[in-house]
Rosetta silent file (secondary structure, phi, psi, omega in degrees, C-alpha in Angstrom):
SEQUENCE: XXXXXXXXXXXXXXXXXXXXXXXXXXXXXXXXXXXXXXXXXXXXXXXXXXXXXXXXXXXXXXXXXXXXXXXXXXXXXXXXXXXXXXXXXXXXXXXXXXXXXXXXXXXXXXXXXXXXXXXXXXXXXXXXXXXXXXXXXXXXXXXXXXXXXXXXXXXXXXXXXXXXXXXXXXXXXXXXXXXXXXXXXXXXXXXXXXXXXXXXXXXXXXXXXXXXXXXXXXXXXXXXXXXXXXXXXXXXXXXXXXXXXXXXXXXXXXXXXXXXXXXXXXXXXXXXX
SCORE:     score description
SCORE:     0.000 S_00000001
   1 L     0.000  135.176  178.679    0.964    3.396   24.419 S_00000001
   2 L   -70.332  139.205 -174.467   -1.618    5.247   22.321 S_00000001
   3 E  -126.219  146.419 -178.437   -4.180    2.886   20.804 S_00000001
   4 E  -148.711  144.027  172.680   -6.436    3.066   17.769 S_00000001
   5 E  -116.980  133.799  178.974   -8.827    0.767   15.931 S_00000001
   6 E  -111.057  108.297  178.056   -9.449    1.172   12.219 S_00000001
   7 E   -85.092  107.689 -177.150  -12.778   -0.259   11.121 S_00000001
   8 L   111.902   78.844  179.936  -12.215   -0.983    7.462 S_00000001
   9 L   -91.246   59.980  174.096   -8.711   -2.195    6.581 S_00000001
  10 L   -86.320 -150.200 -177.962   -9.057   -1.624    2.853 S_00000001
  11 H   -58.986  -50.941  179.701   -6.553    0.235    0.685 S_00000001
  12 H   -69.947  -46.897 -175.768   -6.624    3.385    2.806 S_00000001
  13 H   -60.826  -43.541 -179.694   -7.155    1.630    6.140 S_00000001
  14 H   -67.302  -43.366  178.663   -4.279   -0.817    5.733 S_00000001
  15 H   -62.688  -38.660  177.414   -1.877    1.882    4.553 S_00000001
  16 H   -66.664  -40.488  178.405   -2.918    4.038    7.514 S_00000001
  17 H   -59.641  -43.458  177.774   -2.444    1.093    9.892 S_00000001
  18 H   -61.016  -44.490 -178.847    1.103    0.635    8.619 S_00000001
  19 H   -59.735  -49.052 -176.689    1.825    4.343    9.030 S_00000001
  20 H   -69.497  -37.614  179.305    0.566    4.483   12.624 S_00000001
  21 H   -63.590  -38.847  178.053    2.229    1.216   13.621 S_00000001
  22 H   -64.956  -22.967  178.322    5.554    2.541   12.355 S_00000001
  23 L   -88.435   -1.276  177.645    5.045    5.537   14.651 S_00000001
  24 L    96.942    9.404  177.480    4.609    3.271   17.661 S_00000001
  25 L   -76.358  149.265  169.657    0.833    3.235   17.941 S_00000001
  26 E   -83.750  108.970 -171.899   -1.021    0.136   19.161 S_00000001
  27 E  -112.476  128.335  172.299   -3.130   -0.534   16.053 S_00000001
  28 E  -119.620  167.479  179.113   -6.116   -2.845   15.716 S_00000001
  29 E  -161.742  177.011 -179.658   -8.485   -3.247   12.805 S_00000001
  30 E  -136.258  152.908  171.307  -11.411   -5.074   11.262 S_00000001
  31 E  -133.394  155.469 -177.394  -12.335   -6.863    8.045 S_00000001
  32 L  -100.126   12.555  169.701  -15.748   -8.066    6.958 S_00000001
  33 L  -132.610  149.751  179.467  -14.576  -11.466    5.720 S_00000001
  34 H   -67.986  -32.623  177.293  -12.803  -14.186    7.654 S_00000001
  35 H   -63.992  -40.545  178.059  -10.322  -14.553    4.787 S_00000001
  36 H   -63.720  -38.626  177.723   -9.506  -10.865    5.094 S_00000001
  37 H   -60.399  -46.724 -179.173   -8.951  -11.232    8.822 S_00000001
  38 H   -63.100  -39.612  178.179   -6.464  -14.040    8.267 S_00000001
  39 H   -61.392  -42.936  179.580   -4.600  -12.019    5.621 S_00000001
  40 H   -67.146  -38.089  179.674   -4.231   -9.087    8.011 S_00000001
  41 H   -67.136  -33.888  175.746   -3.086  -11.353   10.853 S_00000001
  42 H   -65.394  -24.440  176.856   -0.417  -12.844    8.598 S_00000001
  43 L   -90.468    9.919  175.425    0.788   -9.268    8.178 S_00000001
  44 L    69.148   34.124  172.285    0.977   -9.035   11.987 S_00000001
  45 L  -107.575  132.478  176.938   -2.006   -6.739   12.480 S_00000001
  46 E   -70.153  106.872 -170.055   -4.407   -7.460   15.332 S_00000001
  47 E  -129.477  143.238 -178.446   -7.552   -7.888   13.269 S_00000001
  48 E  -128.815  151.100  175.827  -11.113   -8.955   14.029 S_00000001
  49 E   -75.966  128.045  176.624  -14.105   -9.977   11.947 S_00000001
  50 L  -148.525  124.887  177.673  -16.779   -7.269   11.915 S_00000001
  51 E  -130.408  137.586  175.575  -19.713   -6.956    9.549 S_00000001
  52 E  -106.163  122.801 -170.779  -22.531   -4.418    9.604 S_00000001
  53 L  -116.534   -0.442   14.287  -25.729   -5.872    8.198 S_00000001
  54 L   -87.374   -4.349  174.047  -26.685   -3.155    9.499 S_00000001
  55 L   -64.670  156.754 -179.293  -26.719   -5.020   12.812 S_00000001
  56 E   -80.461  119.755  176.819  -23.265   -5.740   14.193 S_00000001
  57 E  -107.061  100.091 -178.963  -22.115   -9.215   13.243 S_00000001
  58 L  -164.309  152.713  173.553  -19.086   -9.998   15.411 S_00000001
  59 L   -64.014  131.849 -176.224  -18.020  -12.200   18.270 S_00000001
  60 H   -55.470  -41.127  179.282  -18.851  -10.250   21.489 S_00000001
  61 H   -68.554  -38.266  177.452  -15.358  -10.722   22.932 S_00000001
  62 H   -63.202  -40.631 -179.664  -13.760   -9.727   19.636 S_00000001
  63 H   -63.521  -42.005  178.138  -15.923   -6.616   19.511 S_00000001
  64 H   -62.202  -43.734  178.476  -14.866   -5.651   23.027 S_00000001
  65 H   -63.330  -41.735 -178.880  -11.206   -6.128   22.142 S_00000001
  66 H   -62.530  -38.198 -174.119  -11.601   -4.131   18.947 S_00000001
  67 L   -96.526    6.149  176.764  -13.228   -1.222   20.749 S_00000001
  68 L   -89.467   68.241 -176.702  -10.942   -1.207   23.798 S_00000001
  69 L  -143.383  171.808  177.408   -8.840    1.662   22.418 S_00000001
  70 L   -75.733  -42.687 -173.390   -8.458    5.418   22.745 S_00000001
  71 E  -130.530  138.259  174.024   -9.640    6.266   19.233 S_00000001
  72 E  -108.953  123.718  174.460  -11.949    4.623   16.716 S_00000001
  73 E  -103.712  118.993 -179.822  -11.376    5.441   13.039 S_00000001
  74 E   -98.183  110.608 -174.468  -14.419    4.637   10.903 S_00000001
  75 L  -126.523   65.615 -177.393  -13.244    4.051    7.365 S_00000001
  76 L  -126.639  100.531  175.865  -16.180    2.433    5.605 S_00000001
  77 L   -65.841  142.936 -178.189  -17.340    4.007    2.330 S_00000001
  78 H   -54.350  -41.120 -174.362  -21.091    3.496    1.739 S_00000001
  79 H   -66.404  -20.087 -178.816  -20.618    1.716   -1.578 S_00000001
  80 H   -78.102  -24.200 -173.029  -18.511   -1.007    0.028 S_00000001
  81 H  -108.822  -50.171 -169.926  -21.208   -2.124    2.419 S_00000001
  82 L  -132.234  141.312  169.717  -24.723   -1.311    1.337 S_00000001
  83 L   -80.265  -21.669  178.789  -26.625   -0.567   -1.814 S_00000001
  84 L   -99.125  108.196 -178.007  -29.205    1.065    0.466 S_00000001
  85 H   -58.007  -29.664  179.537  -27.699    4.240    1.992 S_00000001
  86 H   -64.716  -36.773  178.107  -30.241    4.162    4.841 S_00000001
  87 H   -70.386  -32.996  175.868  -28.860    0.817    5.984 S_00000001
  88 H   -60.945  -48.325 -179.826  -25.338    2.247    5.806 S_00000001
  89 H   -60.117  -42.817 -179.911  -26.307    5.085    8.138 S_00000001
  90 H   -64.323  -40.413  179.437  -27.979    2.626   10.510 S_00000001
  91 H   -63.314  -44.377  178.553  -24.922    0.361   10.497 S_00000001
  92 H   -63.870  -39.634  178.771  -22.549    3.211   11.368 S_00000001
  93 H   -62.968  -40.351  177.600  -24.910    4.336   14.121 S_00000001
  94 H   -62.673  -41.059  179.025  -24.924    0.822   15.607 S_00000001
  95 H   -64.436  -44.010  179.930  -21.117    0.778   15.567 S_00000001
  96 H   -63.141  -40.459  178.719  -20.892    4.193   17.237 S_00000001
  97 H   -61.618  -39.947  176.568  -23.320    3.127   19.974 S_00000001
  98 H   -65.703  -39.072  179.023  -21.126    0.114   20.757 S_00000001
  99 H   -62.792  -39.248  178.850  -18.057    2.343   20.817 S_00000001
 100 H   -65.358  -37.618  177.528  -19.741    4.638   23.336 S_00000001
 101 H   -63.850  -28.282  179.386  -20.549    1.649   25.551 S_00000001
 102 L   -90.758    7.613  175.119  -16.830    0.805   25.504 S_00000001
 103 L    63.275   33.551  172.472  -15.984    4.362   26.602 S_00000001
 104 L   -64.453  137.589 -173.934  -14.041    5.325   23.510 S_00000001
 105 L  -100.388   -8.599 -174.169  -13.027    8.960   23.909 S_00000001
 106 E  -150.005  129.307  176.353  -12.338    9.925   20.285 S_00000001
 107 E  -121.639  131.754  173.488  -13.990    9.068   16.950 S_00000001
 108 E  -116.584  122.534 -179.874  -12.550    9.941   13.540 S_00000001
 109 E  -109.207  122.860  177.730  -14.913    9.523   10.598 S_00000001
 110 E   -85.158  108.123  179.921  -13.467    9.349    7.088 S_00000001
 111 E  -107.832 -162.834 -173.811  -15.942   11.189    4.896 S_00000001
 112 E  -146.330  153.551  175.884  -15.745   12.519    1.360 S_00000001
 113 H   -73.611    2.960  174.824  -16.092   15.751   -0.571 S_00000001
 114 H   -70.251   -2.098  173.042  -18.958   14.028   -2.413 S_00000001
 115 H   -72.314   -8.504  177.582  -21.216   15.777    0.129 S_00000001
 116 L  -106.749  144.867 -177.515  -20.942   18.726   -2.294 S_00000001
 117 L   -74.924  164.533  178.990  -22.709   18.810   -5.677 S_00000001
 118 L   -88.081   72.992  179.488  -20.966   18.906   -9.052 S_00000001
 119 L  -133.437  165.139 -179.648  -21.555   22.601   -9.689 S_00000001
 120 L   -73.470  112.418  178.558  -19.323   25.639  -10.163 S_00000001
 121 E  -176.077  159.553  169.165  -18.299   26.858   -6.703 S_00000001
 122 E   -98.566  120.842 -176.583  -15.502   26.949   -4.158 S_00000001
 123 E  -109.392  116.542  172.534  -16.453   24.652   -1.280 S_00000001
 124 L  -114.010 -171.362 -175.127  -14.796   25.055    2.117 S_00000001
 125 L   -68.883  -16.832  178.184  -15.792   23.777    5.556 S_00000001
 126 L   -87.672  -12.254  179.936  -18.238   26.655    5.995 S_00000001
 127 L   -68.840  142.207  179.577  -20.112   25.775    2.787 S_00000001
 128 L   -82.288  117.909 -179.382  -23.498   24.132    3.270 S_00000001
 129 L   -65.458  138.459  173.574  -23.399   20.616    1.758 S_00000001
 130 L  -137.091   76.455 -174.032  -26.079   19.807   -0.804 S_00000001
 131 L   -58.945  141.859  175.759  -25.254   16.284   -1.989 S_00000001
 132 L  -112.224   20.715  176.724  -26.481   15.272   -5.432 S_00000001
 133 L  -139.717  156.911  178.411  -25.880   11.532   -4.888 S_00000001
 134 H   -62.872  -38.456  179.346  -27.224    8.890   -2.510 S_00000001
 135 H   -64.109  -44.683  178.881  -23.703    8.242   -1.208 S_00000001
 136 H   -60.966  -40.149  179.887  -23.166   11.926   -0.502 S_00000001
 137 H   -67.627  -37.453  178.256  -26.472   12.157    1.352 S_00000001
 138 H   -66.294  -43.402  178.271  -25.635    9.095    3.472 S_00000001
 139 H   -61.858  -42.351 -179.634  -22.223   10.491    4.417 S_00000001
 140 H   -64.126  -39.180  178.993  -23.739   13.826    5.362 S_00000001
 141 H   -64.612  -40.224  176.990  -26.331   12.169    7.589 S_00000001
 142 H   -63.202  -44.053  178.029  -23.594   10.243    9.422 S_00000001
 143 H   -55.489  -48.430 -176.617  -21.621   13.473    9.863 S_00000001
 144 H   -63.393  -39.988  179.614  -24.625   15.238   11.339 S_00000001
 145 H   -67.988  -36.889  179.258  -25.381   12.406   13.751 S_00000001
 146 H   -65.280  -38.664 -179.434  -21.772   12.261   14.935 S_00000001
 147 L   -75.438   -5.106  173.485  -21.763   15.982   15.713 S_00000001
 148 L   -85.595  -11.446 -179.333  -24.855   15.454   17.858 S_00000001
 149 L   -69.755  148.503 -179.873  -22.810   13.329   20.274 S_00000001
 150 L  -115.500  152.592  173.168  -21.878   14.848   23.622 S_00000001
 151 L    59.339   36.865  176.296  -18.798   14.456   25.823 S_00000001
 152 L  -152.884  142.184  176.514  -16.647   12.835   23.139 S_00000001
 153 E   -76.566  129.398  179.619  -14.083   14.142   20.676 S_00000001
 154 E  -129.807  124.318  174.125  -15.309   13.802   17.094 S_00000001
 155 E  -118.106  130.880  173.915  -13.255   14.567   13.990 S_00000001
 156 E  -117.487  125.211  179.611  -14.705   14.396   10.482 S_00000001
 157 E  -123.600  121.690 -178.476  -12.266   14.627    7.604 S_00000001
 158 E   -97.740  113.972  179.367  -13.524   14.865    4.035 S_00000001
 159 E   -88.869  143.045  165.883  -11.049   13.544    1.505 S_00000001
 160 L   -76.702 -167.851 -178.987  -10.939   14.545   -2.140 S_00000001
 161 E   -61.243  128.212 -174.597  -10.074   11.801   -4.659 S_00000001
 162 E   -83.450  133.681  178.198   -7.415    9.535   -3.161 S_00000001
 163 E  -134.395  144.188  174.906   -4.150    8.934   -4.981 S_00000001
 164 E   174.684  126.455  173.086   -1.054    7.095   -3.877 S_00000001
 165 L    53.578 -103.818 -175.993    1.632    4.758   -5.141 S_00000001
 166 L   -85.856    6.033 -175.638   -0.250    2.023   -7.064 S_00000001
 167 E  -120.339  118.001  177.012   -3.526    3.972   -7.094 S_00000001
 168 L  -155.663  134.519 -177.296   -4.206    6.748   -9.606 S_00000001
 169 L   -57.855  -26.064 -175.324   -7.389    7.597  -11.585 S_00000001
 170 H   -60.635  -29.973 -178.266   -5.469    7.838  -14.855 S_00000001
 171 H   -64.223  -37.096  178.133   -5.136    4.047  -15.034 S_00000001
 172 H   -81.594  -33.344 -178.617   -8.912    3.593  -15.289 S_00000001
 173 H   -65.529  -37.091 -177.750   -9.454    6.653  -17.466 S_00000001
 174 L   -70.168  -14.865  179.382   -7.080    5.445  -20.212 S_00000001
 175 L   -87.367   -9.146 -179.020   -9.151    2.256  -20.534 S_00000001
 176 L   -73.252  132.687 -176.757  -12.321    4.132  -21.441 S_00000001
 177 L   -82.034  -28.709 -179.174  -13.227    3.715  -25.100 S_00000001
 178 L  -102.839  161.243  179.921  -15.368    6.830  -25.416 S_00000001
 179 L   -65.828  145.929 -174.882  -14.445   10.451  -24.727 S_00000001
 180 E   -98.173  130.012 -178.857  -14.872   11.592  -21.125 S_00000001
 181 L   -74.415  163.466  175.251  -17.066   14.593  -20.384 S_00000001
 182 L    77.937   31.302 -176.489  -16.028   17.500  -18.185 S_00000001
 183 L   -61.203  -28.873 -179.507  -12.537   17.981  -19.592 S_00000001
 184 L   -89.586    0.827  179.785  -12.371   21.597  -18.413 S_00000001
 185 L   -74.840  137.234  178.291  -13.484   20.744  -14.870 S_00000001
 186 E   -67.757  150.607  174.863  -10.758   21.170  -12.213 S_00000001
 187 L   -87.036  152.005  173.398   -9.463   18.092  -10.421 S_00000001
 188 L  -130.990   97.846 -175.713   -9.749   17.651   -6.657 S_00000001
 189 E  -129.873  160.097  175.952   -7.233   15.045   -5.539 S_00000001
 190 E  -146.916  142.716 -178.957   -5.130   14.316   -2.453 S_00000001
 191 E   -83.294  144.694 -178.908   -2.144   12.051   -1.893 S_00000001
 192 H   -55.450  -41.253 -177.685   -2.367    9.237    0.647 S_00000001
 193 H   -58.016  -37.636  176.951    0.736   10.433    2.525 S_00000001
 194 H   -69.694  -36.329  176.804   -0.998   13.735    3.255 S_00000001
 195 H   -61.543  -46.831 -178.287   -4.125   11.855    4.384 S_00000001
 196 H   -62.745  -42.521 -179.180   -2.106    9.708    6.792 S_00000001
 197 H   -68.764  -35.003  177.683   -0.266   12.715    8.225 S_00000001
 198 H   -66.697  -45.041  178.373   -3.511   14.645    8.665 S_00000001
 199 H   -62.945  -42.292  176.797   -5.161   11.761   10.524 S_00000001
 200 H   -55.151  -42.415  179.802   -2.041   11.378   12.665 S_00000001
 201 H   -64.036  -41.496  178.280   -2.333   15.050   13.595 S_00000001
 202 H   -64.617  -37.601  179.223   -5.982   14.640   14.595 S_00000001
 203 H   -66.656  -37.810 -176.238   -5.094   11.636   16.756 S_00000001
 204 H   -79.685  -20.201 -175.400   -2.315   13.493   18.509 S_00000001
 205 L  -133.332   66.297  178.908   -4.348   16.647   19.092 S_00000001
 206 L   -57.510  148.834 -176.113   -8.012   15.806   19.900 S_00000001
 207 L  -152.581   47.105  178.456  -10.236   18.873   19.986 S_00000001
 208 L    64.805  -99.459 -177.319  -13.912   18.078   20.696 S_00000001
 209 E  -123.750  118.509 -177.753  -15.728   18.619   17.358 S_00000001
 210 E  -138.860  149.680  178.400  -13.807   19.452   14.179 S_00000001
 211 E  -133.380  126.450 -179.783  -14.403   19.271   10.451 S_00000001
 212 E  -135.868  147.946  168.407  -11.643   19.442    7.856 S_00000001
 213 E   -97.542  156.470  172.666  -11.252   19.005    4.113 S_00000001
 214 E  -138.905  114.255  179.071   -8.148   17.509    2.565 S_00000001
 215 L  -156.659  140.221  177.283   -7.304   18.259   -1.064 S_00000001
 216 L   -57.067  139.479 -174.986   -4.123   19.332   -2.813 S_00000001
 217 L   -65.780  -21.462 -178.944   -4.133   23.137   -3.214 S_00000001
 218 L   -96.080  140.777 -173.035   -3.564   23.063   -6.988 S_00000001
 219 L  -134.650   70.773  175.352   -6.475   22.223   -9.300 S_00000001
 220 L   -66.612  164.725  178.710   -5.526   21.860  -12.986 S_00000001
 221 E   -70.224  159.151  178.904   -8.230   20.838  -15.442 S_00000001
 222 H   -58.808  -46.512 -176.356   -8.922   17.163  -16.056 S_00000001
 223 H   -64.888  -40.398  179.472   -7.745   17.287  -19.654 S_00000001
 224 H   -66.161  -47.903 -173.357   -4.522   19.082  -18.730 S_00000001
 225 H   -70.355  -50.769 -173.955   -3.698   16.892  -15.752 S_00000001
 226 H   -72.974  -27.205  173.205   -4.606   13.431  -17.005 S_00000001
 227 H   -65.092  -43.234  179.572   -3.004   14.015  -20.396 S_00000001
 228 H   -65.054  -42.842 -178.161    0.208   14.961  -18.612 S_00000001
 229 H   -68.280  -39.315  178.851    0.061   11.971  -16.234 S_00000001
 230 H   -62.926  -44.332  178.369   -0.650    9.472  -19.032 S_00000001
 231 H   -61.605  -40.123 -179.599    2.301   10.787  -21.016 S_00000001
 232 H   -63.244  -33.148 -178.474    4.487   10.579  -17.904 S_00000001
 233 L   -93.512    1.407 -179.597    3.530    6.911  -17.454 S_00000001
 234 L    73.725   28.444 -179.980    3.919    6.032  -21.138 S_00000001
 235 L  -105.530  157.792  173.009    0.163    5.484  -21.605 S_00000001
 236 L   -71.528  122.472 -176.361   -2.100    6.629  -24.405 S_00000001
 237 L   -59.489  141.724  175.139   -3.802    9.783  -23.062 S_00000001
 238 L   -68.086  155.291  179.256   -7.552    9.526  -22.421 S_00000001
 239 L   -96.714  136.372 -177.671   -9.836   11.542  -24.663 S_00000001
 240 E  -122.740  149.753  168.806  -11.939   14.319  -23.147 S_00000001
 241 L   -98.702  121.911 -177.107  -14.933   16.380  -24.195 S_00000001
 242 L  -111.862  133.869 -179.054  -14.310   19.986  -23.203 S_00000001
 243 L  -137.976  140.718  179.830  -17.023   22.592  -22.834 S_00000001
 244 L   -64.647  -14.829  178.495  -16.816   26.141  -21.533 S_00000001
 245 L   -92.968    3.534  178.203  -19.802   25.272  -19.343 S_00000001
 246 L   -56.287  134.124 -177.527  -17.959   22.435  -17.537 S_00000001
 247 L   -57.148  134.608  176.460  -18.472   22.893  -13.750 S_00000001
 248 L  -100.839   72.674 -175.834  -15.653   24.741  -11.994 S_00000001
 249 E   -94.935  118.799 -177.173  -15.948   22.828   -8.709 S_00000001
 250 E  -128.160  128.874  176.663  -13.025   23.395   -6.334 S_00000001
 251 E   -91.149  118.542  176.777  -12.554   21.963   -2.841 S_00000001
 252 L   -90.077  130.011 -171.075  -10.806   24.436   -0.549 S_00000001
 253 L  -142.020   47.205  178.767   -8.786   22.628    2.102 S_00000001
 254 L  -107.088    0.920  178.647   -6.527   25.051    3.943 S_00000001
 255 H   -60.538  -41.352 -179.949   -8.452   25.239    7.224 S_00000001
 256 H   -64.993  -28.329  177.140   -6.381   22.391    8.664 S_00000001
 257 H   -70.272  -43.181 -178.495   -3.254   24.348    7.716 S_00000001
 258 H   -69.139  -41.114 -172.096   -4.445   27.468    9.527 S_00000001
 259 H   -88.539  -33.734 -174.253   -5.708   25.730   12.656 S_00000001
 260 H  -119.550    9.705  179.676   -3.274   22.821   13.115 S_00000001
 261 L    59.184   32.122  177.204   -0.198   24.037   11.195 S_00000001
 262 L   -74.119  140.805  177.624   -0.584   21.196    8.708 S_00000001
 263 L  -124.156  125.974  178.696    1.644   21.427    5.632 S_00000001
 264 L   -68.534  126.500  174.933    0.838   19.536    2.435 S_00000001
 265 L   -76.190  -28.583  179.761    3.702   17.290    1.390 S_00000001
 266 L  -125.459   75.093 -179.894    2.115   17.035   -2.069 S_00000001
 267 L   -74.482  -19.381 -177.129    0.505   20.424   -2.822 S_00000001
 268 L  -114.850  116.693 -179.217    0.843   19.884   -6.577 S_00000001
 269 H   -57.457  -20.708  176.254   -0.876   16.815   -8.117 S_00000001
 270 H   -60.115  -23.589 -176.450    1.900   16.764  -10.741 S_00000001
 271 H   -87.790   -3.576 -177.679    4.123   15.421   -7.955 S_00000001
 272 H   -64.637  -30.924 -179.773    1.872   12.421   -7.211 S_00000001
 273 L  -112.853    0.000    0.000    3.735   10.303   -9.776 S_00000001
């Protein structure tokens, strides 16, 4: 049976664990609180306590069990763990070193399109990242260190803004009291189901070192899209400030389609709800 450990069973990690388990994978995972571990175990997921401080805080036997798998999926956004991005990078490096000691053959790192700045451009996998945030710089440093590894399959997948089922940016936007800037800026979003299917594809077809973006191919403006979604949900539409100088930042994400025959189930963000 194919085995995988997901470090970080948050919203994305837990949904991914369910998806892979339904496909017959042996799925393990980690939480950074003991209460979280118990909640996952009640849901019948083999879960272990793991905290990066940035040193690894875990029972040695639990750590061995967690890392005794074919593939390690690292799903820890910087903001969830550390206010200091340097400590985040160090923590991920410590985790990867332990994984190598356990002879893991494949690492998948969940990154973000925040490695690209908020400027007018089309960014694909060949574009040189120039992060304009501390989180983006930390993610990029982890990516670079992972691609320095030898004799191990490494996949890095950069997600655009995640949407799925009970999660959609419009819910937070409609609560804002003041008008939101950047109304003419295109959206870059991706549905969870496409994320899960893309990761599944990477697990089934390891290929040494690969980098992919994942974002729905259609990019309506913020004002157009979120006004439409709010109306669809019966919410008062958020107010936007629109300027002809709003950045036209678009994430191009068709490389995975060309190389791995991936097909977006949700190519149009209008279909997310």
